[in-house]
Coordinates of C-alpha atoms in Angstrom, one line a residue:
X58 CA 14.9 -41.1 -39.1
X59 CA 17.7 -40.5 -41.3
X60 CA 17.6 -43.9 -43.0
X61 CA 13.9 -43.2 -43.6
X62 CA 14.9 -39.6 -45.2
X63 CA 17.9 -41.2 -47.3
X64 CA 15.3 -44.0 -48.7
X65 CA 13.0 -40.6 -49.8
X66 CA 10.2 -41.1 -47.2
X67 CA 8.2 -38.0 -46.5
X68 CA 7.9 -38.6 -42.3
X69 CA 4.1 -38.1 -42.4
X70 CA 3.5 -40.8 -44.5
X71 CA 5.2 -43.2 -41.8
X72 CA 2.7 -42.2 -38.7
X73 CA 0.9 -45.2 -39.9
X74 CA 3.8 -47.4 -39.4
X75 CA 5.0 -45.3 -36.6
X76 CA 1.4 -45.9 -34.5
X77 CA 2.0 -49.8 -35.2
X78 CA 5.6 -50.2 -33.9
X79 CA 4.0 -48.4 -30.8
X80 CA 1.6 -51.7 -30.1
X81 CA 4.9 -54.1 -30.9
X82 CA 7.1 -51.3 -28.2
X83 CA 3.8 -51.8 -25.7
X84 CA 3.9 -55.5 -25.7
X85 CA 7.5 -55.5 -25.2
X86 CA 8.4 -53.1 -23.0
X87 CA 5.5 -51.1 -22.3
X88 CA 2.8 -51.6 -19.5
X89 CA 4.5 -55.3 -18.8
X90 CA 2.4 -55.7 -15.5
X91 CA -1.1 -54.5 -14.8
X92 CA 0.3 -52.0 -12.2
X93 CA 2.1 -50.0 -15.0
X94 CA -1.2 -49.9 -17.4
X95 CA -3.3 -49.1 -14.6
X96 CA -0.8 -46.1 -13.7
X97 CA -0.6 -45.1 -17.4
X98 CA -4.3 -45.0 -17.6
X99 CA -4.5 -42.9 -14.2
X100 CA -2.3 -40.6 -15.3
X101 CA -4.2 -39.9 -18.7
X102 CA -7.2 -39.4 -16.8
X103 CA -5.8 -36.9 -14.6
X104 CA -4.3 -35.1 -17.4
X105 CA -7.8 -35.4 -19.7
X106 CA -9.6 -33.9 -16.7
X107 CA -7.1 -31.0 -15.9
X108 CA -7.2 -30.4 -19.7
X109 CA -11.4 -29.9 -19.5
X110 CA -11.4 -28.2 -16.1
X111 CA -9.0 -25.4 -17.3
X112 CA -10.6 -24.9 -20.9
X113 CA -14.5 -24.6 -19.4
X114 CA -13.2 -23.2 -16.0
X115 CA -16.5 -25.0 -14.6
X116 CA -17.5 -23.8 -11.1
X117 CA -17.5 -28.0 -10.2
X118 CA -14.7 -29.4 -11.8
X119 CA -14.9 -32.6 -13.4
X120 CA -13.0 -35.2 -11.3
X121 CA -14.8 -38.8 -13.1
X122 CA -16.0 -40.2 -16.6
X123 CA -19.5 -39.9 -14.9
X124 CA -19.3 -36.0 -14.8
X125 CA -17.7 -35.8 -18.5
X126 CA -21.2 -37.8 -19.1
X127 CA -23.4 -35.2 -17.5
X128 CA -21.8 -32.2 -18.8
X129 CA -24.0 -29.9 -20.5
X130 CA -23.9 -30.6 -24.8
X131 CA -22.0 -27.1 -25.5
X132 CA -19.7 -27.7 -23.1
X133 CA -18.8 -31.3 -24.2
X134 CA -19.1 -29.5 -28.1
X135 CA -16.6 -27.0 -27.1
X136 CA -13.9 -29.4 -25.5
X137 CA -14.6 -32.0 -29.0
X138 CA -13.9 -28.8 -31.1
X139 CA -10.7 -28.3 -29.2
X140 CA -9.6 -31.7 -30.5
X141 CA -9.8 -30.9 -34.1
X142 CA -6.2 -28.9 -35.1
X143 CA -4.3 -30.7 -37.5
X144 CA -2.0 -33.3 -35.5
X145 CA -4.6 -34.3 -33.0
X146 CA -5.3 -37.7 -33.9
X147 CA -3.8 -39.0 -31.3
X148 CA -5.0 -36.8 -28.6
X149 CA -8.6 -36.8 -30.1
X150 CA -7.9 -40.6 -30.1
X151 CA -6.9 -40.6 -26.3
X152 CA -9.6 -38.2 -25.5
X153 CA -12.3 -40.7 -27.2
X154 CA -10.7 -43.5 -24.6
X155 CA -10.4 -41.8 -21.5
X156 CA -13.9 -40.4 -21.6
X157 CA -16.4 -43.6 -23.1
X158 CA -16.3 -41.9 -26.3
X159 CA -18.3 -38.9 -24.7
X160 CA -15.4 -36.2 -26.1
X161 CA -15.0 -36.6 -29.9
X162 CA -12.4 -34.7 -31.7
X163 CA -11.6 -35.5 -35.3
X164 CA -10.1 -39.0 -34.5
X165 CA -12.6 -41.6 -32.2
X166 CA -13.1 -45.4 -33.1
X167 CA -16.2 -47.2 -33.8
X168 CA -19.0 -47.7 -30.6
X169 CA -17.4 -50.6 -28.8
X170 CA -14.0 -50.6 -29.3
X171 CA -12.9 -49.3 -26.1
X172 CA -13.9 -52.3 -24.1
X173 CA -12.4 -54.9 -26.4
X174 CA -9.1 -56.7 -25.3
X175 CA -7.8 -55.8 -21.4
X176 CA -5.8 -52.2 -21.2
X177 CA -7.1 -50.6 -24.5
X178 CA -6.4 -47.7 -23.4
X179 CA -2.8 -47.8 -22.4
X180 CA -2.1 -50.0 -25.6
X181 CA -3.8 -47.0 -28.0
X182 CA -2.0 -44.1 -25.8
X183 CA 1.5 -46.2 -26.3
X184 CA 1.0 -46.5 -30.2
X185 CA -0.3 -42.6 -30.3
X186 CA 2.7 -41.6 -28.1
X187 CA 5.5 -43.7 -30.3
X188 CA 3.5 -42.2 -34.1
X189 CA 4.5 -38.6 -31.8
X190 CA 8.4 -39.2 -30.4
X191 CA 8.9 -40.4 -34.2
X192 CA 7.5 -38.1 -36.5
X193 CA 8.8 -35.1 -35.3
X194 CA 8.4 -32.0 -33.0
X195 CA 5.0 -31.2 -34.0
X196 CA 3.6 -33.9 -32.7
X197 CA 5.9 -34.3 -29.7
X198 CA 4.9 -30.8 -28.6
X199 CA 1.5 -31.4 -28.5
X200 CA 1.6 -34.7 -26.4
X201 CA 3.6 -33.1 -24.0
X202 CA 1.3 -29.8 -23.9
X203 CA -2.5 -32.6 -23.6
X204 CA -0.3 -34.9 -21.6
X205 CA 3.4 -33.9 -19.7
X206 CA 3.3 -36.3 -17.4
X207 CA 2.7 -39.6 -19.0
X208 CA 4.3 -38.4 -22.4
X209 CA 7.5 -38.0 -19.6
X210 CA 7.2 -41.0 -18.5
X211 CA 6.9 -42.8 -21.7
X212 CA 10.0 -40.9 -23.1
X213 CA 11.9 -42.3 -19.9
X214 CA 10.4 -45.7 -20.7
X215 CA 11.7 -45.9 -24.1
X216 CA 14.8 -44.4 -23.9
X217 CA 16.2 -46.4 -20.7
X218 CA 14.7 -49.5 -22.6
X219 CA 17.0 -48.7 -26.0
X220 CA 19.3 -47.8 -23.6
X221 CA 19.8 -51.7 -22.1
X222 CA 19.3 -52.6 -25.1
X223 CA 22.1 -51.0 -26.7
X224 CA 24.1 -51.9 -24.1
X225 CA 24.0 -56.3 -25.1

């Protein structure tokens, strides 16, 4: 970041370009076999669900997308509303992946969009989770507190990948 802050950019104003270098990172390092993206994608499931279960403490947990879908209208109010602190866009985005665009915090995309292209939702999670490890603790925190175990895992990604790289 330093180069960024000696050229006078204000970091927020580079999540844009932050969120793209993530889709460039994904197709070159990132989620390189379908084993990977499908693990990614299990893994933000898991977390999405934990994340629902312990903020409506339901008597029957939700365990698929299919019992996200039948959740009563408060209740999927209540877990969108969640989503709507400043710095969310990613997780709200995430959110709006995982669960067919039934949870909707302040950042969703248009009807559709989930089920263009193969692995959208480990490409978007990759782009949200780069726009975080960039831009500074804030956002960092708050992927790690929605999602510790793939944010983990991406950090390890990245950083043994510049690693290697570093190393030619």
């Amino acid at each position: 970041m330093a180069i960024f802050e000696k050229l006078g950019f204000d970091n927020t104003n580079l999540c844009g370009f932050f969120h793209e270098l993530g889709y460039y990172l994904d197709f070159n390092i990132f989620n390189t076999d379908d084993a990977a993206k499908l693990a990614m994608q299990k893994s933000l499931e898991k977390e999405v669900f934990n994340y629902i279960n312990d903020l409506l403490n339901l008597k029957k947990p939700v365990q698929s997308i299919d019992d996200i879908k039948n959740l009563n209208g408060n209740f999927k109010t209540r877990v969108s509303h969640s989503l709507k602190a400043p710095f969310m866009n990613g997780v709200s985005d995430i959110f709006d992946g995982v669960t067919d665009q039934v949870i909707k915090g302040h950042a969703f995309h248009k009807p559709g969009y989930w089920k263009l292209g193969s692995w959208k939702l480990a490409k978007e999670a990759t782009a949200h989770m780069t726009e975080a490890y960039f831009s500074g603790e804030k956002k960092i925190e708050i992927m790690k507190t929605f999602f510790p175990e793939t944010y983990r895992q991406f950090e390890k990604t990245l950083e043994e990948s510049l690693y290697e790289k570093s190393k030619n």
